[in-house]
Amino acid sequence: MSALSLNKFLTSTAGVGLMTLATVITSGEAARAVSFGTSSDGPGKSLQEQLNAITVGGPHIDTVNGQTGYQLFTNTATGSSIGSLMFEIAGFAPTNKFGIYNQNGDKALLFDGVNDSGDRTVVDFLGDGSVSVSTKGLLPHYKGPTVDRNYANFGNVFGYYLERGDGTTFYTENSRNQGSYQQAVVYQGNNQTTLKLAGRQPGIFTDNEFIIAFEDIFQDGRLDHGFITDSDFNDLVVMVESVKPVPEPATLAGLGLVAGALGLKGRRKASKTC
Ligand SMILES: [Ca+2]
Ligand SMILES: [Ca+2]
Ligand SMILES: [Ca+2]
Protein backbone atom coordinates (compact mmCIF):
# COMPACT_ATOMS: atom_id res chain seq x y z
CA MET A 1 0.00 0.00 0.00
CA SER A 2 1.47 3.36 -0.96
CA ALA A 3 1.68 6.18 1.54
CA LEU A 4 -1.00 8.00 -0.42
CA SER A 5 -3.48 5.11 -0.46
CA LEU A 6 -2.69 4.37 3.19
CA ASN A 7 -3.53 7.96 4.02
CA LYS A 8 -6.74 7.71 2.01
CA PHE A 9 -7.61 4.48 3.77
CA LEU A 10 -6.93 6.00 7.17
CA THR A 11 -8.77 9.26 6.59
CA SER A 12 -11.77 7.28 5.37
CA THR A 13 -11.62 4.99 8.39
CA ALA A 14 -13.69 5.91 11.43
CA GLY A 15 -12.20 5.86 14.92
CA VAL A 16 -14.02 2.60 15.63
CA GLY A 17 -12.32 1.09 12.60
CA LEU A 18 -8.94 2.10 13.91
CA MET A 19 -9.75 0.60 17.30
CA THR A 20 -10.75 -2.65 15.60
CA LEU A 21 -7.52 -2.57 13.61
CA ALA A 22 -5.56 -2.01 16.83
CA THR A 23 -7.30 -4.99 18.43
CA VAL A 24 -6.39 -7.19 15.48
CA ILE A 25 -2.79 -6.05 15.76
CA THR A 26 -2.34 -6.61 19.47
CA SER A 27 -3.97 -10.02 19.32
CA GLY A 28 -1.87 -11.03 16.30
CA GLU A 29 1.06 -13.40 16.73
CA ALA A 30 3.06 -11.68 14.07
CA ALA A 31 5.35 -9.30 15.91
CA ARG A 32 7.37 -12.23 17.28
CA ALA A 33 11.00 -12.09 16.17
CA VAL A 34 13.34 -15.04 16.01
CA SER A 35 16.07 -15.32 18.65
CA PHE A 36 19.31 -16.44 17.07
CA GLY A 37 21.46 -19.12 18.69
CA THR A 38 25.21 -19.61 18.44
CA SER A 39 25.95 -21.08 15.02
CA SER A 40 27.45 -24.55 15.15
CA ASP A 41 29.32 -23.61 11.95
CA GLY A 42 31.96 -21.71 13.94
CA PRO A 43 33.10 -18.12 14.28
CA GLY A 44 32.16 -15.61 11.60
CA LYS A 45 29.35 -17.79 10.26
CA SER A 46 26.31 -16.23 11.91
CA LEU A 47 23.74 -14.75 9.57
CA GLN A 48 24.60 -11.27 10.84
CA GLU A 49 28.33 -11.78 10.21
CA GLN A 50 27.72 -13.31 6.80
CA LEU A 51 25.52 -10.40 5.72
CA ASN A 52 28.02 -7.92 7.16
CA ALA A 53 30.76 -9.63 5.14
CA ILE A 54 28.98 -8.95 1.84
CA THR A 55 27.95 -5.40 2.77
CA VAL A 56 30.20 -3.02 0.85
CA GLY A 57 28.32 0.23 1.50
CA GLY A 58 25.57 1.76 3.61
CA PRO A 59 24.20 0.53 6.91
CA HIS A 60 24.43 -3.11 7.91
CA ILE A 61 21.28 -5.20 7.74
CA ASP A 62 19.99 -5.73 11.28
CA THR A 63 19.12 -9.44 11.42
CA VAL A 64 17.21 -9.05 14.70
CA ASN A 65 15.29 -5.80 14.33
CA GLY A 66 15.05 -5.98 10.53
CA GLN A 67 12.85 -9.09 10.51
CA THR A 68 9.69 -8.37 8.53
CA GLY A 69 7.48 -11.30 9.48
CA TYR A 70 6.36 -11.64 5.84
CA GLN A 71 5.22 -15.18 5.09
CA LEU A 72 3.38 -15.04 1.74
CA PHE A 73 4.00 -13.25 -1.54
CA THR A 74 2.62 -12.63 -5.00
CA ASN A 75 4.17 -11.50 -8.30
CA THR A 76 4.56 -7.92 -9.49
CA ALA A 77 3.79 -6.45 -12.94
CA THR A 78 6.63 -8.13 -14.83
CA GLY A 79 5.11 -11.49 -13.92
CA SER A 80 8.62 -12.80 -13.38
CA SER A 81 10.84 -13.06 -10.32
CA ILE A 82 14.59 -13.66 -10.18
CA GLY A 83 16.14 -15.49 -7.25
CA SER A 84 19.84 -15.61 -6.39
CA LEU A 85 21.27 -18.28 -4.10
CA MET A 86 23.36 -16.28 -1.62
CA PHE A 87 24.89 -18.98 0.56
CA GLU A 88 24.29 -22.30 2.31
CA ILE A 89 26.16 -22.95 5.56
CA ALA A 90 24.86 -26.33 6.61
CA GLY A 91 25.80 -30.00 6.54
CA PHE A 92 22.65 -30.61 4.49
CA ALA A 93 23.67 -28.05 1.82
CA PRO A 94 24.28 -30.68 -0.89
CA THR A 95 20.73 -32.03 -0.56
CA ASN A 96 18.65 -29.06 0.65
CA LYS A 97 16.19 -27.76 -1.93
CA PHE A 98 14.48 -24.37 -2.15
CA GLY A 99 11.30 -23.37 -3.89
CA ILE A 100 7.86 -21.82 -3.73
CA TYR A 101 4.62 -23.48 -2.63
CA ASN A 102 1.01 -22.45 -3.11
CA GLN A 103 -1.98 -22.56 -0.77
CA ASN A 104 -2.69 -26.19 -1.74
CA GLY A 105 0.83 -27.06 -0.64
CA ASP A 106 1.94 -27.73 -4.24
CA LYS A 107 5.66 -27.10 -4.66
CA ALA A 108 7.67 -25.57 -7.50
CA LEU A 109 11.40 -26.28 -7.22
CA LEU A 110 13.72 -23.31 -7.75
CA PHE A 111 17.08 -24.57 -6.48
CA ASP A 112 17.97 -28.25 -6.27
CA GLY A 113 20.53 -29.65 -3.84
CA VAL A 114 23.29 -29.42 -6.42
CA ASN A 115 22.79 -25.67 -6.75
CA ASP A 116 25.23 -23.50 -4.84
CA SER A 117 26.17 -19.89 -4.08
CA GLY A 118 25.81 -17.61 -7.10
CA ASP A 119 23.26 -19.74 -8.96
CA ARG A 120 20.10 -18.02 -10.13
CA THR A 121 16.53 -18.88 -10.95
CA VAL A 122 13.73 -17.14 -12.85
CA VAL A 123 10.08 -17.86 -12.08
CA ASP A 124 7.47 -16.77 -14.65
CA PHE A 125 3.91 -16.53 -13.37
CA LEU A 126 1.86 -17.22 -16.48
CA GLY A 127 -1.66 -16.16 -17.33
CA ASP A 128 -2.95 -19.74 -17.51
CA GLY A 129 -2.11 -20.21 -13.83
CA SER A 130 1.05 -22.20 -14.43
CA VAL A 131 4.57 -21.24 -13.43
CA SER A 132 7.68 -21.75 -15.50
CA VAL A 133 10.99 -22.02 -13.68
CA SER A 134 14.43 -21.71 -15.25
CA THR A 135 17.44 -22.31 -13.00
CA LYS A 136 21.00 -21.72 -14.10
CA GLY A 137 24.21 -22.81 -12.43
CA LEU A 138 26.83 -20.06 -12.64
CA LEU A 139 30.54 -19.74 -12.09
CA PRO A 140 32.55 -19.99 -9.93
CA HIS A 141 30.71 -22.91 -8.37
CA TYR A 142 28.12 -25.08 -10.07
CA LYS A 143 28.57 -25.22 -13.85
CA GLY A 144 25.70 -27.53 -14.78
CA PRO A 145 23.18 -26.87 -17.53
CA THR A 146 20.17 -24.61 -17.22
CA VAL A 147 17.19 -26.60 -15.93
CA ASP A 148 13.62 -25.73 -16.99
CA ARG A 149 10.57 -26.91 -15.10
CA ASN A 150 6.87 -26.19 -15.54
CA TYR A 151 4.10 -26.49 -12.98
CA ALA A 152 0.44 -26.34 -14.03
CA ASN A 153 -2.36 -24.84 -11.91
CA PHE A 154 0.02 -23.20 -9.47
CA GLY A 155 -1.43 -19.70 -9.19
CA ASN A 156 0.44 -16.66 -7.95
CA VAL A 157 0.09 -16.54 -4.16
CA PHE A 158 2.97 -18.41 -2.62
CA GLY A 159 5.44 -18.86 0.18
CA TYR A 160 9.00 -20.16 0.13
CA TYR A 161 10.10 -23.57 1.37
CA LEU A 162 13.23 -25.49 2.22
CA GLU A 163 13.01 -29.25 1.63
CA ARG A 164 15.67 -31.52 3.04
CA GLY A 165 16.95 -34.72 1.50
CA ASP A 166 14.74 -36.71 3.91
CA GLY A 167 11.64 -34.88 2.63
CA THR A 168 11.18 -32.74 5.74
CA THR A 169 9.89 -29.38 4.56
CA PHE A 170 9.96 -26.02 6.29
CA TYR A 171 7.82 -23.08 5.19
CA THR A 172 7.86 -19.30 5.47
CA GLU A 173 4.30 -19.68 6.82
CA ASN A 174 4.79 -20.62 10.47
CA SER A 175 1.40 -22.36 10.63
CA ARG A 176 2.65 -24.99 8.19
CA ASN A 177 5.64 -25.90 10.35
CA GLN A 178 5.63 -28.47 13.16
CA GLY A 179 4.43 -26.72 16.30
CA SER A 180 3.97 -23.54 14.21
CA TYR A 181 7.61 -22.67 14.83
CA GLN A 182 9.27 -20.05 12.67
CA GLN A 183 11.83 -21.67 10.36
CA ALA A 184 12.65 -18.68 8.15
CA VAL A 185 13.42 -15.00 8.57
CA VAL A 186 12.69 -12.46 5.84
CA TYR A 187 14.35 -9.08 5.27
CA GLN A 188 13.31 -6.37 2.85
CA GLY A 189 15.75 -4.09 1.02
CA ASN A 190 16.21 -0.58 2.42
CA ASN A 191 17.42 1.24 -0.75
CA GLN A 192 20.61 2.13 1.16
CA THR A 193 22.74 -0.94 1.78
CA THR A 194 25.06 -2.08 -1.01
CA LEU A 195 25.55 -5.84 -1.11
CA LYS A 196 27.99 -7.89 -3.11
CA LEU A 197 26.54 -11.34 -3.69
CA ALA A 198 28.70 -14.33 -4.58
CA GLY A 199 30.10 -13.97 -8.09
CA ARG A 200 28.13 -10.74 -8.73
CA GLN A 201 28.73 -7.06 -9.14
CA PRO A 202 27.71 -5.10 -6.04
CA GLY A 203 24.35 -3.35 -6.03
CA ILE A 204 21.86 -1.54 -3.82
CA PHE A 205 19.52 -3.78 -1.81
CA THR A 206 16.27 -2.24 -3.06
CA ASP A 207 12.85 -2.48 -1.44
CA ASN A 208 11.77 -4.68 -4.35
CA GLU A 209 14.17 -7.33 -3.03
CA PHE A 210 13.91 -9.74 -0.11
CA ILE A 211 16.31 -12.06 1.67
CA ILE A 212 14.79 -15.39 2.72
CA ALA A 213 16.96 -17.17 5.32
CA PHE A 214 16.10 -20.70 6.49
CA GLU A 215 16.94 -22.82 9.52
CA ASP A 216 17.04 -26.48 8.42
CA ILE A 217 16.68 -28.18 11.83
CA PHE A 218 13.33 -28.42 13.64
CA GLN A 219 12.92 -25.39 15.89
CA ASP A 220 10.84 -27.27 18.46
CA GLY A 221 13.98 -28.45 20.26
CA ARG A 222 13.79 -32.13 19.28
CA LEU A 223 16.86 -34.24 18.49
CA ASP A 224 16.86 -34.13 14.68
CA HIS A 225 19.38 -36.31 12.82
CA GLY A 226 21.56 -36.08 15.94
CA PHE A 227 21.31 -32.29 16.08
CA ILE A 228 19.44 -29.87 18.26
CA THR A 229 18.77 -26.68 16.35
CA ASP A 230 21.41 -23.96 16.61
CA SER A 231 18.88 -21.40 15.29
CA ASP A 232 21.52 -19.80 13.08
CA PHE A 233 19.19 -19.34 10.08
CA ASN A 234 22.19 -19.37 7.70
CA ASP A 235 21.48 -22.85 6.36
CA LEU A 236 20.01 -21.74 3.02
CA VAL A 237 19.79 -18.04 2.17
CA VAL A 238 18.28 -16.71 -1.05
CA MET A 239 17.55 -13.23 -2.37
CA VAL A 240 14.38 -12.85 -4.43
CA GLU A 241 13.06 -9.83 -6.29
CA SER A 242 9.92 -8.61 -8.06
CA VAL A 243 7.65 -10.12 -5.45
CA LYS A 244 5.22 -8.36 -3.14
CA PRO A 245 4.25 -9.48 0.35
CA VAL A 246 0.62 -10.50 0.70
CA PRO A 247 -1.09 -8.69 3.57
CA GLU A 248 -1.33 -10.71 6.76
CA PRO A 249 -1.21 -10.01 10.50
CA ALA A 250 2.51 -9.29 10.28
CA THR A 251 2.01 -6.46 7.80
CA LEU A 252 -1.03 -5.23 9.70
CA ALA A 253 1.23 -4.77 12.72
CA GLY A 254 3.33 -2.35 10.71
CA LEU A 255 0.20 -0.71 9.34
CA GLY A 256 -1.08 -0.38 12.90
CA LEU A 257 1.98 1.55 14.00
CA VAL A 258 1.53 3.94 11.10
CA ALA A 259 -2.22 4.11 11.74
CA GLY A 260 -1.58 4.93 15.38
CA ALA A 261 0.89 7.65 14.50
CA LEU A 262 -1.40 9.18 11.89
CA GLY A 263 -4.40 8.88 14.19
CA LEU A 264 -2.49 10.81 16.82
CA LYS A 265 -1.47 13.38 14.23
CA GLY A 266 -5.10 13.68 13.12
CA ARG A 267 -6.29 14.29 16.66
CA ARG A 268 -3.60 16.91 17.26
CA LYS A 269 -4.60 18.63 14.05
CA ALA A 270 -8.27 18.47 15.04
CA SER A 271 -7.61 20.05 18.44
CA LYS A 272 -5.67 22.81 16.75
CA THR A 273 -8.38 23.57 14.24
CA CYS A 274 -11.20 23.35 16.78
CA1 LIG B 1 24.17 -23.39 9.69
CA1 LIG C 1 23.07 -26.87 -2.38
CA1 LIG D 1 21.06 -24.19 11.57
PDB file of C-alpha atoms and ligand atoms in Angstrom, residues 85 88 92-97 111-117 236, ligand 2:
ATOM      1  CA  LEU A  85      21.266 -18.276  -4.102  1.00  0.00           C
ATOM      2  CA  GLU A  88      24.294 -22.301   2.313  1.00  0.00           C
ATOM      3  CA  PHE A  92      22.655 -30.613   4.485  1.00  0.00           C
ATOM      4  CA  ALA A  93      23.669 -28.047   1.823  1.00  0.00           C
ATOM      5  CA  PRO A  94      24.284 -30.682  -0.894  1.00  0.00           C
ATOM      6  CA  THR A  95      20.725 -32.028  -0.563  1.00  0.00           C
ATOM      7  CA  ASN A  96      18.645 -29.055   0.651  1.00  0.00           C
ATOM      8  CA  LYS A  97      16.185 -27.756  -1.933  1.00  0.00           C
ATOM      9  CA  PHE A 111      17.083 -24.570  -6.476  1.00  0.00           C
ATOM     10  CA  ASP A 112      17.969 -28.248  -6.275  1.00  0.00           C
ATOM     11  CA  GLY A 113      20.528 -29.655  -3.840  1.00  0.00           C
ATOM     12  CA  VAL A 114      23.288 -29.419  -6.420  1.00  0.00           C
ATOM     13  CA  ASN A 115      22.789 -25.665  -6.748  1.00  0.00           C
ATOM     14  CA  ASP A 116      25.229 -23.497  -4.839  1.00  0.00           C
ATOM     15  CA  SER A 117      26.168 -19.885  -4.082  1.00  0.00           C
ATOM     16  CA  LEU A 236      20.013 -21.742   3.022  1.00  0.00           C
TER      17      LEU A 236
HETATM   18 CA    CA B   2      23.074 -26.866  -2.380  1.00  0.00          CA
END
